[in-house]
PDB file of C-alpha atoms and ligand atoms in Angstrom:
ATOM      1  CA  MET W   1     100.451  63.371 110.462  1.00 70.00           C
ATOM      2  CA  THR W   2     100.138  60.249 112.499  1.00 87.00           C
ATOM      3  CA  VAL W   3     101.219  56.837 111.261  1.00 94.00           C
ATOM      4  CA  ASN W   4      98.236  54.501 111.324  1.00 97.00           C
ATOM      5  CA  GLY W   5      96.950  51.364 109.659  1.00 97.00           C
ATOM      6  CA  THR W   6      96.606  52.901 106.258  1.00 97.00           C
ATOM      7  CA  THR W   7      99.968  54.776 105.995  1.00 97.00           C
ATOM      8  CA  ARG W   8     101.753  53.817 102.908  1.00 97.00           C
ATOM      9  CA  LEU W   9     105.544  53.862 102.371  1.00 98.00           C
ATOM     10  CA  CYS W  10     107.524  55.397  99.557  1.00 98.00           C
ATOM     11  CA  GLY W  11     111.333  55.386  99.526  1.00 97.00           C
ATOM     12  CA  LEU W  12     114.594  56.016  97.719  1.00 98.00           C
ATOM     13  CA  ILE W  13     117.164  53.334  96.898  1.00 98.00           C
ATOM     14  CA  GLY W  14     120.754  54.243  96.099  1.00 98.00           C
ATOM     15  CA  ASN W  15     124.271  54.111  97.426  1.00 98.00           C
ATOM     16  CA  PRO W  16     125.184  56.551  98.912  1.00 97.00           C
ATOM     17  CA  ILE W  17     121.903  58.231  99.874  1.00 96.00           C
ATOM     18  CA  CYS W  18     122.790  60.267 103.038  1.00 95.00           C
ATOM     19  CA  HIS W  19     122.796  63.627 101.217  1.00 92.00           C
ATOM     20  CA  THR W  20     119.429  63.261  99.452  1.00 96.00           C
ATOM     21  CA  MET W  21     116.910  66.170  99.543  1.00 96.00           C
ATOM     22  CA  SER W  22     114.132  63.878  98.430  1.00 97.00           C
ATOM     23  CA  PRO W  23     112.603  63.130 101.818  1.00 97.00           C
ATOM     24  CA  LEU W  24     112.334  66.848 102.471  1.00 97.00           C
ATOM     25  CA  ILE W  25     110.393  67.386  99.215  1.00 98.00           C
ATOM     26  CA  HIS W  26     108.155  64.375  99.418  1.00 97.00           C
ATOM     27  CA  ASN W  27     107.289  64.803 103.136  1.00 95.00           C
ATOM     28  CA  HIS W  28     106.441  68.422 102.521  1.00 97.00           C
ATOM     29  CA  LEU W  29     104.269  67.539  99.611  1.00 98.00           C
ATOM     30  CA  LYS W  30     102.267  64.832 101.479  1.00 97.00           C
ATOM     31  CA  GLU W  31     101.748  67.303 104.469  1.00 96.00           C
ATOM     32  CA  LYS W  32     100.384  69.954 101.985  1.00 97.00           C
ATOM     33  CA  LEU W  33      98.115  67.547 100.177  1.00 97.00           C
ATOM     34  CA  GLY W  34      97.102  65.610 103.281  1.00 97.00           C
ATOM     35  CA  ILE W  35      98.254  62.199 101.964  1.00 97.00           C
ATOM     36  CA  ASN W  36      98.995  59.401 104.364  1.00 97.00           C
ATOM     37  CA  THR W  37     102.411  58.385 103.154  1.00 97.00           C
ATOM     38  CA  ILE W  38     105.908  58.372 104.539  1.00 97.00           C
ATOM     39  CA  TYR W  39     108.993  58.768 102.400  1.00 98.00           C
ATOM     40  CA  THR W  40     112.336  57.388 103.581  1.00 97.00           C
ATOM     41  CA  PRO W  41     115.785  56.570 102.152  1.00 98.00           C
ATOM     42  CA  PHE W  42     117.062  52.964 101.882  1.00 98.00           C
ATOM     43  CA  LEU W  43     120.697  52.281 101.485  1.00 98.00           C
ATOM     44  CA  VAL W  44     121.000  49.180  99.181  1.00 98.00           C
ATOM     45  CA  GLU W  45     124.225  47.250  98.365  1.00 98.00           C
ATOM     46  CA  LYS W  46     124.717  46.396  94.707  1.00 98.00           C
ATOM     47  CA  GLU W  47     124.354  42.599  95.239  1.00 98.00           C
ATOM     48  CA  ASN W  48     120.944  43.326  96.934  1.00 98.00           C
ATOM     49  CA  LEU W  49     119.326  45.320  94.285  1.00 98.00           C
ATOM     50  CA  LYS W  50     117.024  42.690  92.885  1.00 98.00           C
ATOM     51  CA  THR W  51     116.003  41.527  96.295  1.00 98.00           C
ATOM     52  CA  ALA W  52     115.446  45.205  97.362  1.00 98.00           C
ATOM     53  CA  VAL W  53     112.880  45.687  94.402  1.00 98.00           C
ATOM     54  CA  GLU W  54     111.191  42.269  95.006  1.00 98.00           C
ATOM     55  CA  GLY W  55     111.001  42.959  98.773  1.00 98.00           C
ATOM     56  CA  ALA W  56     109.672  46.429  98.253  1.00 98.00           C
ATOM     57  CA  HIS W  57     106.886  45.020  96.181  1.00 98.00           C
ATOM     58  CA  ALA W  58     106.191  42.207  98.748  1.00 98.00           C
ATOM     59  CA  LEU W  59     106.032  44.822 101.452  1.00 98.00           C
ATOM     60  CA  ASN W  60     103.313  46.789  99.446  1.00 97.00           C
ATOM     61  CA  ILE W  61     105.603  49.746  99.141  1.00 98.00           C
ATOM     62  CA  LEU W  62     103.773  52.310  97.002  1.00 98.00           C
ATOM     63  CA  GLY W  63     106.659  53.778  94.980  1.00 98.00           C
ATOM     64  CA  MET W  64     110.405  54.084  94.982  1.00 98.00           C
ATOM     65  CA  ASN W  65     112.902  56.523  93.637  1.00 98.00           C
ATOM     66  CA  VAL W  66     116.161  55.192  92.395  1.00 98.00           C
ATOM     67  CA  THR W  67     119.353  57.111  92.421  1.00 97.00           C
ATOM     68  CA  VAL W  68     122.967  56.518  91.607  1.00 96.00           C
ATOM     69  CA  PRO W  69     124.361  53.948  90.778  1.00 98.00           C
ATOM     70  CA  TYR W  70     121.295  51.990  90.132  1.00 98.00           C
ATOM     71  CA  LYS W  71     119.284  54.093  87.637  1.00 98.00           C
ATOM     72  CA  SER W  72     120.137  51.647  84.733  1.00 97.00           C
ATOM     73  CA  SER W  73     120.944  48.451  86.638  1.00 98.00           C
ATOM     74  CA  VAL W  74     117.573  48.406  88.237  1.00 98.00           C
ATOM     75  CA  ILE W  75     115.784  48.060  84.771  1.00 98.00           C
ATOM     76  CA  PRO W  76     115.984  44.218  84.461  1.00 98.00           C
ATOM     77  CA  PHE W  77     114.025  43.936  87.758  1.00 98.00           C
ATOM     78  CA  LEU W  78     111.108  45.898  86.660  1.00 98.00           C
ATOM     79  CA  GLU W  79     107.754  44.657  85.403  1.00 98.00           C
ATOM     80  CA  GLU W  80     107.253  47.403  82.868  1.00 98.00           C
ATOM     81  CA  ILE W  81     108.920  50.563  81.559  1.00 98.00           C
ATOM     82  CA  ASP W  82     107.689  53.875  80.309  1.00 98.00           C
ATOM     83  CA  PRO W  83     108.698  54.459  76.579  1.00 97.00           C
ATOM     84  CA  MET W  84     110.781  57.528  77.290  1.00 96.00           C
ATOM     85  CA  ALA W  85     112.619  55.991  80.237  1.00 98.00           C
ATOM     86  CA  ASP W  86     113.299  52.926  78.027  1.00 97.00           C
ATOM     87  CA  GLY W  87     114.755  55.129  75.369  1.00 96.00           C
ATOM     88  CA  ILE W  88     116.934  56.957  77.804  1.00 97.00           C
ATOM     89  CA  GLY W  89     117.934  53.646  79.523  1.00 95.00           C
ATOM     90  CA  ALA W  90     117.637  55.030  82.966  1.00 97.00           C
ATOM     91  CA  VAL W  91     114.721  55.222  85.553  1.00 98.00           C
ATOM     92  CA  ASN W  92     114.446  57.149  88.714  1.00 98.00           C
ATOM     93  CA  THR W  93     110.900  56.499  89.706  1.00 98.00           C
ATOM     94  CA  LEU W  94     109.207  53.041  90.216  1.00 98.00           C
ATOM     95  CA  VAL W  95     105.470  53.001  90.319  1.00 98.00           C
ATOM     96  CA  ARG W  96     103.768  49.902  91.883  1.00 98.00           C
ATOM     97  CA  THR W  97     101.666  47.725  89.547  1.00 97.00           C
ATOM     98  CA  GLN W  98      99.872  44.547  90.343  1.00 96.00           C
ATOM     99  CA  GLN W  99     102.900  42.333  89.283  1.00 96.00           C
ATOM    100  CA  GLY W 100     105.871  44.496  90.094  1.00 98.00           C
ATOM    101  CA  TYR W 101     107.080  48.081  89.396  1.00 98.00           C
ATOM    102  CA  LYS W 102     106.846  50.171  86.252  1.00 98.00           C
ATOM    103  CA  GLY W 103     109.903  52.504  85.759  1.00 98.00           C
ATOM    104  CA  TYR W 104     109.778  56.166  84.686  1.00 98.00           C
ATOM    105  CA  ASN W 105     112.370  58.823  84.189  1.00 98.00           C
ATOM    106  CA  THR W 106     111.018  61.811  86.114  1.00 98.00           C
ATOM    107  CA  ASP W 107     114.369  63.473  85.936  1.00 97.00           C
ATOM    108  CA  MET W 108     113.715  64.227  82.415  1.00 97.00           C
ATOM    109  CA  THR W 109     109.962  64.849  82.612  1.00 98.00           C
ATOM    110  CA  GLY W 110     110.791  66.946  85.597  1.00 98.00           C
ATOM    111  CA  LEU W 111     113.419  68.987  83.659  1.00 98.00           C
ATOM    112  CA  CYS W 112     110.916  69.549  80.974  1.00 98.00           C
ATOM    113  CA  ARG W 113     108.351  70.743  83.434  1.00 97.00           C
ATOM    114  CA  ALA W 114     110.760  72.918  85.295  1.00 98.00           C
ATOM    115  CA  MET W 115     111.738  74.601  81.942  1.00 98.00           C
ATOM    116  CA  GLN W 116     107.991  74.978  80.977  1.00 96.00           C
ATOM    117  CA  ALA W 117     107.388  76.657  84.323  1.00 95.00           C
ATOM    118  CA  GLU W 118     109.929  79.258  83.202  1.00 96.00           C
ATOM    119  CA  GLY W 119     108.383  79.636  79.765  1.00 96.00           C
ATOM    120  CA  ILE W 120     111.248  77.657  78.014  1.00 97.00           C
ATOM    121  CA  ARG W 121     109.976  75.645  75.121  1.00 95.00           C
ATOM    122  CA  LEU W 122     111.506  72.600  73.436  1.00 98.00           C
ATOM    123  CA  ASP W 123     109.137  71.983  70.478  1.00 97.00           C
ATOM    124  CA  GLY W 124     110.762  73.294  67.347  1.00 97.00           C
ATOM    125  CA  GLU W 125     113.759  74.718  69.221  1.00 97.00           C
ATOM    126  CA  GLU W 126     117.390  74.585  68.364  1.00 98.00           C
ATOM    127  CA  ILE W 127     119.371  73.614  71.377  1.00 98.00           C
ATOM    128  CA  ILE W 128     123.042  73.449  72.465  1.00 98.00           C
ATOM    129  CA  ILE W 129     123.894  70.851  74.997  1.00 98.00           C
ATOM    130  CA  LEU W 130     127.211  70.710  76.839  1.00 98.00           C
ATOM    131  CA  GLY W 131     128.372  67.201  77.719  1.00 98.00           C
ATOM    132  CA  ALA W 132     127.925  63.679  76.320  1.00 98.00           C
ATOM    133  CA  GLY W 133     127.796  61.580  79.479  1.00 96.00           C
ATOM    134  CA  GLY W 134     124.733  59.879  80.909  1.00 95.00           C
ATOM    135  CA  ALA W 135     122.991  63.110  81.998  1.00 96.00           C
ATOM    136  CA  ALA W 136     123.664  64.930  78.579  1.00 98.00           C
ATOM    137  CA  ARG W 137     122.472  61.857  76.613  1.00 97.00           C
ATOM    138  CA  ALA W 138     119.278  61.729  78.736  1.00 97.00           C
ATOM    139  CA  VAL W 139     118.749  65.449  78.045  1.00 98.00           C
ATOM    140  CA  ALA W 140     119.281  65.067  74.378  1.00 98.00           C
ATOM    141  CA  TYR W 141     116.863  62.269  74.293  1.00 98.00           C
ATOM    142  CA  MET W 142     114.230  64.220  76.199  1.00 97.00           C
ATOM    143  CA  CYS W 143     114.692  67.255  73.903  1.00 98.00           C
ATOM    144  CA  LEU W 144     114.178  65.176  70.751  1.00 98.00           C
ATOM    145  CA  PHE W 145     111.282  63.261  72.409  1.00 97.00           C
ATOM    146  CA  TYR W 146     109.560  66.708  72.881  1.00 97.00           C
ATOM    147  CA  LYS W 147     110.311  67.696  69.230  1.00 97.00           C
ATOM    148  CA  ALA W 148     113.309  69.946  69.491  1.00 98.00           C
ATOM    149  CA  SER W 149     114.311  70.548  65.920  1.00 98.00           C
ATOM    150  CA  LYS W 150     118.181  70.537  66.196  1.00 98.00           C
ATOM    151  CA  ILE W 151     120.772  69.822  68.848  1.00 98.00           C
ATOM    152  CA  TYR W 152     124.465  70.753  68.816  1.00 98.00           C
ATOM    153  CA  LEU W 153     126.112  68.394  71.264  1.00 98.00           C
ATOM    154  CA  LEU W 154     129.478  69.785  72.500  1.00 98.00           C
ATOM    155  CA  ASN W 155     131.883  67.427  74.407  1.00 98.00           C
ATOM    156  CA  ARG W 156     135.549  67.486  75.455  1.00 98.00           C
ATOM    157  CA  THR W 157     135.788  63.902  74.051  1.00 98.00           C
ATOM    158  CA  LEU W 158     134.384  64.259  70.591  1.00 98.00           C
ATOM    159  CA  SER W 159     134.101  60.572  70.044  1.00 98.00           C
ATOM    160  CA  LYS W 160     131.530  60.299  72.896  1.00 98.00           C
ATOM    161  CA  ALA W 161     129.482  63.091  71.355  1.00 98.00           C
ATOM    162  CA  ASN W 162     129.747  61.276  67.972  1.00 98.00           C
ATOM    163  CA  GLU W 163     128.464  58.131  69.618  1.00 98.00           C
ATOM    164  CA  VAL W 164     125.492  59.783  71.296  1.00 98.00           C
ATOM    165  CA  ALA W 165     124.570  61.598  68.033  1.00 98.00           C
ATOM    166  CA  GLN W 166     124.745  58.447  65.931  1.00 98.00           C
ATOM    167  CA  GLU W 167     122.673  56.425  68.337  1.00 97.00           C
ATOM    168  CA  LEU W 168     119.931  59.172  68.836  1.00 98.00           C
ATOM    169  CA  ASN W 169     119.780  60.184  65.234  1.00 98.00           C
ATOM    170  CA  LEU W 170     119.127  56.480  64.363  1.00 98.00           C
ATOM    171  CA  LYS W 171     116.531  56.182  67.106  1.00 97.00           C
ATOM    172  CA  PHE W 172     114.617  59.290  66.068  1.00 98.00           C
ATOM    173  CA  GLU W 173     115.164  58.533  62.271  1.00 98.00           C
ATOM    174  CA  ARG W 174     116.437  62.078  61.523  1.00 97.00           C
ATOM    175  CA  GLN W 175     119.761  63.999  61.543  1.00 98.00           C
ATOM    176  CA  ALA W 176     118.789  66.048  64.494  1.00 98.00           C
ATOM    177  CA  ILE W 177     122.079  66.009  66.659  1.00 98.00           C
ATOM    178  CA  PHE W 178     125.323  67.566  65.438  1.00 98.00           C
ATOM    179  CA  PRO W 179     128.365  66.484  67.548  1.00 98.00           C
ATOM    180  CA  LEU W 180     131.210  69.060  68.111  1.00 98.00           C
ATOM    181  CA  GLY W 181     134.285  69.258  70.275  1.00 98.00           C
ATOM    182  CA  LEU W 182     134.179  72.044  72.954  1.00 97.00           C
ATOM    183  CA  ASP W 183     136.260  74.343  70.986  1.00 96.00           C
ATOM    184  CA  GLU W 184     134.314  73.882  67.800  1.00 97.00           C
ATOM    185  CA  TYR W 185     131.386  76.179  68.704  1.00 97.00           C
ATOM    186  CA  GLY W 186     132.516  78.478  65.910  1.00 97.00           C
ATOM    187  CA  ASN W 187     130.832  76.061  63.605  1.00 97.00           C
ATOM    188  CA  ILE W 188     127.413  76.747  65.023  1.00 98.00           C
ATOM    189  CA  PRO W 189     125.316  79.126  63.014  1.00 98.00           C
ATOM    190  CA  VAL W 190     125.310  82.600  64.876  1.00 97.00           C
ATOM    191  CA  LYS W 191     121.862  83.004  66.317  1.00 97.00           C
ATOM    192  CA  LYS W 192     120.303  82.664  69.856  1.00 98.00           C
ATOM    193  CA  TYR W 193     119.848  79.196  71.415  1.00 98.00           C
ATOM    194  CA  LEU W 194     118.666  77.453  74.588  1.00 98.00           C
ATOM    195  CA  VAL W 195     121.969  76.130  76.128  1.00 98.00           C
ATOM    196  CA  ILE W 196     121.728  73.233  78.611  1.00 98.00           C
ATOM    197  CA  GLN W 197     124.783  72.567  80.703  1.00 98.00           C
ATOM    198  CA  ALA W 198     124.930  68.866  81.395  1.00 98.00           C
ATOM    199  CA  THR W 199     128.392  68.170  82.574  1.00 97.00           C
ATOM    200  CA  SER W 200     129.420  67.936  86.263  1.00 95.00           C
ATOM    201  CA  ILE W 201     131.890  70.992  85.789  1.00 96.00           C
ATOM    202  CA  GLY W 202     131.131  73.805  88.228  1.00 94.00           C
ATOM    203  CA  LEU W 203     129.656  71.637  90.915  1.00 92.00           C
ATOM    204  CA  HIS W 204     130.563  72.509  94.600  1.00 90.00           C
ATOM    205  CA  PRO W 205     133.437  72.728  95.702  1.00 88.00           C
ATOM    206  CA  HIS W 206     134.721  73.474  92.147  1.00 90.00           C
ATOM    207  CA  GLN W 207     132.394  76.442  91.581  1.00 89.00           C
ATOM    208  CA  LYS W 208     134.910  78.567  89.805  1.00 91.00           C
ATOM    209  CA  GLN W 209     135.038  76.131  86.897  1.00 93.00           C
ATOM    210  CA  CYS W 210     133.147  76.111  83.755  1.00 95.00           C
ATOM    211  CA  VAL W 211     133.259  73.845  80.776  1.00 96.00           C
ATOM    212  CA  ILE W 212     133.684  76.640  78.147  1.00 97.00           C
ATOM    213  CA  HIS W 213     135.601  79.769  79.209  1.00 96.00           C
ATOM    214  CA  ASP W 214     135.504  81.894  76.166  1.00 96.00           C
ATOM    215  CA  SER W 215     132.711  84.626  76.618  1.00 94.00           C
ATOM    216  CA  ALA W 216     132.089  84.574  72.800  1.00 96.00           C
ATOM    217  CA  PHE W 217     130.422  81.249  73.180  1.00 98.00           C
ATOM    218  CA  TYR W 218     127.857  82.615  75.578  1.00 98.00           C
ATOM    219  CA  GLU W 219     126.740  85.169  72.885  1.00 98.00           C
ATOM    220  CA  LEU W 220     124.914  82.214  71.308  1.00 98.00           C
ATOM    221  CA  ALA W 221     122.523  81.815  74.338  1.00 98.00           C
ATOM    222  CA  HIS W 222     119.084  83.531  74.831  1.00 98.00           C
ATOM    223  CA  THR W 223     118.743  81.092  77.805  1.00 98.00           C
ATOM    224  CA  GLY W 224     121.191  78.917  79.913  1.00 98.00           C
ATOM    225  CA  TYR W 225     119.986  76.029  81.915  1.00 98.00           C
ATOM    226  CA  ASP W 226     122.541  74.429  84.343  1.00 98.00           C
ATOM    227  CA  LEU W 227     121.626  70.949  85.720  1.00 98.00           C
ATOM    228  CA  ILE W 228     123.813  71.873  88.736  1.00 97.00           C
ATOM    229  CA  TYR W 229     122.035  73.562  91.694  1.00 95.00           C
ATOM    230  CA  ASN W 230     124.855  73.744  94.212  1.00 93.00           C
ATOM    231  CA  PRO W 231     126.240  76.472  93.999  1.00 94.00           C
ATOM    232  CA  GLU W 232     122.978  78.347  93.436  1.00 95.00           C
ATOM    233  CA  ILE W 233     124.706  80.556  90.795  1.00 96.00           C
ATOM    234  CA  THR W 234     127.243  78.645  88.730  1.00 97.00           C
ATOM    235  CA  GLN W 235     130.048  80.046  86.708  1.00 98.00           C
ATOM    236  CA  PHE W 236     128.173  78.908  83.543  1.00 98.00           C
ATOM    237  CA  MET W 237     125.139  80.968  84.694  1.00 98.00           C
ATOM    238  CA  LYS W 238     127.320  83.933  85.322  1.00 98.00           C
ATOM    239  CA  LYS W 239     128.694  83.802  81.846  1.00 98.00           C
ATOM    240  CA  ILE W 240     125.252  83.411  80.367  1.00 98.00           C
ATOM    241  CA  GLU W 241     123.975  86.428  82.229  1.00 98.00           C
ATOM    242  CA  GLY W 242     127.175  88.444  81.404  1.00 98.00           C
ATOM    243  CA  ALA W 243     126.390  87.859  77.716  1.00 98.00           C
ATOM    244  CA  GLY W 244     122.850  89.129  78.220  1.00 98.00           C
ATOM    245  CA  GLY W 245     120.995  85.755  78.558  1.00 98.00           C
ATOM    246  CA  VAL W 246     118.646  84.498  81.234  1.00 98.00           C
ATOM    247  CA  SER W 247     120.002  81.672  83.341  1.00 98.00           C
ATOM    248  CA  TYR W 248     118.594  78.966  85.621  1.00 98.00           C
ATOM    249  CA  ASN W 249     120.122  76.313  87.882  1.00 98.00           C
ATOM    250  CA  GLY W 250     118.987  72.675  88.334  1.00 98.00           C
ATOM    251  CA  LEU W 251     116.821  73.219  91.463  1.00 97.00           C
ATOM    252  CA  GLY W 252     113.656  73.352  89.459  1.00 98.00           C
ATOM    253  CA  MET W 253     114.550  69.978  87.872  1.00 98.00           C
ATOM    254  CA  LEU W 254     115.219  68.423  91.355  1.00 98.00           C
ATOM    255  CA  LEU W 255     111.866  69.760  92.515  1.00 98.00           C
ATOM    256  CA  PHE W 256     109.850  68.576  89.544  1.00 98.00           C
ATOM    257  CA  GLN W 257     111.335  65.190  89.256  1.00 98.00           C
ATOM    258  CA  ALA W 258     109.859  64.636  92.834  1.00 98.00           C
ATOM    259  CA  VAL W 259     106.604  66.325  92.027  1.00 98.00           C
ATOM    260  CA  ASP W 260     106.111  64.137  89.007  1.00 98.00           C
ATOM    261  CA  ALA W 261     107.047  60.948  91.064  1.00 98.00           C
ATOM    262  CA  PHE W 262     104.640  62.119  93.825  1.00 98.00           C
ATOM    263  CA  GLU W 263     101.769  62.607  91.214  1.00 98.00           C
ATOM    264  CA  LEU W 264     102.351  59.174  89.683  1.00 98.00           C
ATOM    265  CA  TRP W 265     102.289  57.353  93.113  1.00 98.00           C
ATOM    266  CA  ASN W 266      99.422  59.126  94.693  1.00 98.00           C
ATOM    267  CA  GLU W 267      97.300  59.743  91.318  1.00 97.00           C
ATOM    268  CA  VAL W 268      96.983  63.518  92.304  1.00 98.00           C
ATOM    269  CA  GLU W 269      97.942  66.836  90.746  1.00 98.00           C
ATOM    270  CA  VAL W 270     100.237  69.205  92.692  1.00 98.00           C
ATOM    271  CA  SER W 271      99.245  72.753  92.108  1.00 97.00           C
ATOM    272  CA  ASP W 272     101.621  75.324  90.782  1.00 95.00           C
ATOM    273  CA  GLU W 273     101.254  77.151  94.231  1.00 97.00           C
ATOM    274  CA  VAL W 274     102.270  74.135  96.282  1.00 98.00           C
ATOM    275  CA  ALA W 275     105.164  73.396  93.879  1.00 98.00           C
ATOM    276  CA  MET W 276     106.425  76.877  94.293  1.00 97.00           C
ATOM    277  CA  GLU W 277     106.063  76.756  98.122  1.00 97.00           C
ATOM    278  CA  THR W 278     107.981  73.491  98.065  1.00 98.00           C
ATOM    279  CA  TYR W 279     110.638  75.112  95.828  1.00 97.00           C
ATOM    280  CA  GLU W 280     111.104  77.766  98.606  1.00 97.00           C
ATOM    281  CA  VAL W 281     111.505  75.119 101.305  1.00 96.00           C
ATOM    282  CA  LEU W 282     114.068  73.374  99.223  1.00 96.00           C
ATOM    283  CA  LYS W 283     116.025  76.545  98.400  1.00 94.00           C
ATOM    284  CA  ASN W 284     116.347  77.473 102.016  1.00 94.00           C
ATOM    285  CA  GLU W 285     117.372  73.955 103.047  1.00 92.00           C
ATOM    286  CA  ILE W 286     120.027  73.863 100.364  1.00 87.00           C
ATOM    287  CA  LYS W 287     121.463  77.139 101.647  1.00 82.00           C
ATOM    288  CA  LYS W 288     122.260  75.490 104.843  1.00 80.00           C
ATOM    289  CA  VAL W 289     124.236  72.600 103.289  1.00 74.00           C
TER     290      VAL W 289
HETATM  291  P1  ATR Z   1     126.922  61.985  84.160  1.00 91.26           P
HETATM  292  O1  ATR Z   1     126.281  60.741  84.344  1.00 91.26           O
HETATM  293  O2  ATR Z   1     126.709  62.968  85.304  1.00 91.26           O
HETATM  294  O3  ATR Z   1     126.652  62.632  82.906  1.00 91.26           O
HETATM  295  P2  ATR Z   1     129.475  61.219  83.076  1.00 91.26           P
HETATM  296  O4  ATR Z   1     128.735  60.167  82.267  1.00 91.26           O
HETATM  297  O5  ATR Z   1     130.777  60.765  83.760  1.00 91.26           O
HETATM  298  O6  ATR Z   1     128.465  61.763  84.243  1.00 91.26           O
HETATM  299  O7  ATR Z   1     129.671  62.476  82.143  1.00 91.26           O
HETATM  300  C1  ATR Z   1     130.418  63.525  82.543  1.00 91.26           C
HETATM  301  C2  ATR Z   1     130.547  64.645  81.521  1.00 91.26           C
HETATM  302  O8  ATR Z   1     131.214  65.808  82.061  1.00 91.26           O
HETATM  303  C3  ATR Z   1     131.064  64.243  80.226  1.00 91.26           C
HETATM  304  O9  ATR Z   1     130.540  64.983  79.136  1.00 91.26           O
HETATM  305  C4  ATR Z   1     132.527  64.657  80.376  1.00 91.26           C
HETATM  306  O10 ATR Z   1     133.292  64.821  79.182  1.00 91.26           O
HETATM  307  P3  ATR Z   1     134.168  63.642  78.675  1.00 91.26           P
HETATM  308  O11 ATR Z   1     133.134  62.881  77.909  1.00 91.26           O
HETATM  309  O12 ATR Z   1     135.185  64.316  77.673  1.00 91.26           O
HETATM  310  O13 ATR Z   1     134.858  63.015  79.762  1.00 91.26           O
HETATM  311  C5  ATR Z   1     132.314  66.036  81.076  1.00 91.26           C
HETATM  312  N1  ATR Z   1     133.557  66.429  81.771  1.00 91.26           N
HETATM  313  C6  ATR Z   1     133.975  65.935  82.981  1.00 91.26           C
HETATM  314  N2  ATR Z   1     135.040  66.510  83.360  1.00 91.26           N
HETATM  315  C7  ATR Z   1     135.380  67.457  82.506  1.00 91.26           C
HETATM  316  C8  ATR Z   1     136.341  68.469  82.284  1.00 91.26           C
HETATM  317  N3  ATR Z   1     137.334  68.616  83.104  1.00 91.26           N
HETATM  318  N4  ATR Z   1     136.377  69.318  81.170  1.00 91.26           N
HETATM  319  C9  ATR Z   1     135.374  69.026  80.208  1.00 91.26           C
HETATM  320  N5  ATR Z   1     134.424  68.138  80.366  1.00 91.26           N
HETATM  321  C10 ATR Z   1     134.314  67.406  81.470  1.00 91.26           C
END
């Protein structure tokens, strides 16, 4: 597609950003949908964040993604924030409005959509989440937002799991989250759960590691969802499958956070067919890394 007088720009701000897969996804989507935009990464230094957001608006930039380390620190510079992103306290997608940008968290709507695409539901579900860091907290928030009935939140540092549980139980006005240490899964009633792995354990190049080793734990899972996508099959996923469960990596989340952002910026719907084709492109590219 040629760049002309009506081409609009979208971008990604973060630091570092050189390993991002987002340009691949967005530039593929705009080709498939015939949309006249370009997506490019912008390396932004911490002290320039406010200027970068204001400058992007002044330059009529259509939308921005935001990555590490700015997902929370960018919020004060936004005009508006979506309620779920506000509750999570982190945004990864900025959508242009008249006065500034509105922030969304498509990491979480994208995770939900990726799970839905696999037939995984959250409404009324009992879920086990591993971790209590920023990612796990966002996942717990998202699960409650989409009406999960109960969450067991397991973390190495129990005090952090307690904090997240206390905060979100208060926010959602019900005792929905039960915090536990990593070795306390014996306290979880024996039945089958969706288990979401939201720690950084098992990420390349430490692919032999997993957050819980004991195979008895994995008997609790009907499905395991790892937020990690590199390696393609994590140790967590192997253990889930070993115990008879179905497992997924985080590549679907990576895809759908971009699809959700693309749809918000361009006011279009990406079909399942185009999404799946983009997924294959992404999968092949990641294999080369
Ligand atoms: P993120 O924003 O990606 O969630 P984070 O906030 O630093 O990153 O959280 C990392 C998560 O991985 C935490 O749940 C952390 O457990 P602690 O709260 O006990 O630190 C977990 N984690 C990191 N290294 C770990 C390890 N070696 N064993 C078990 N859990 C670990």
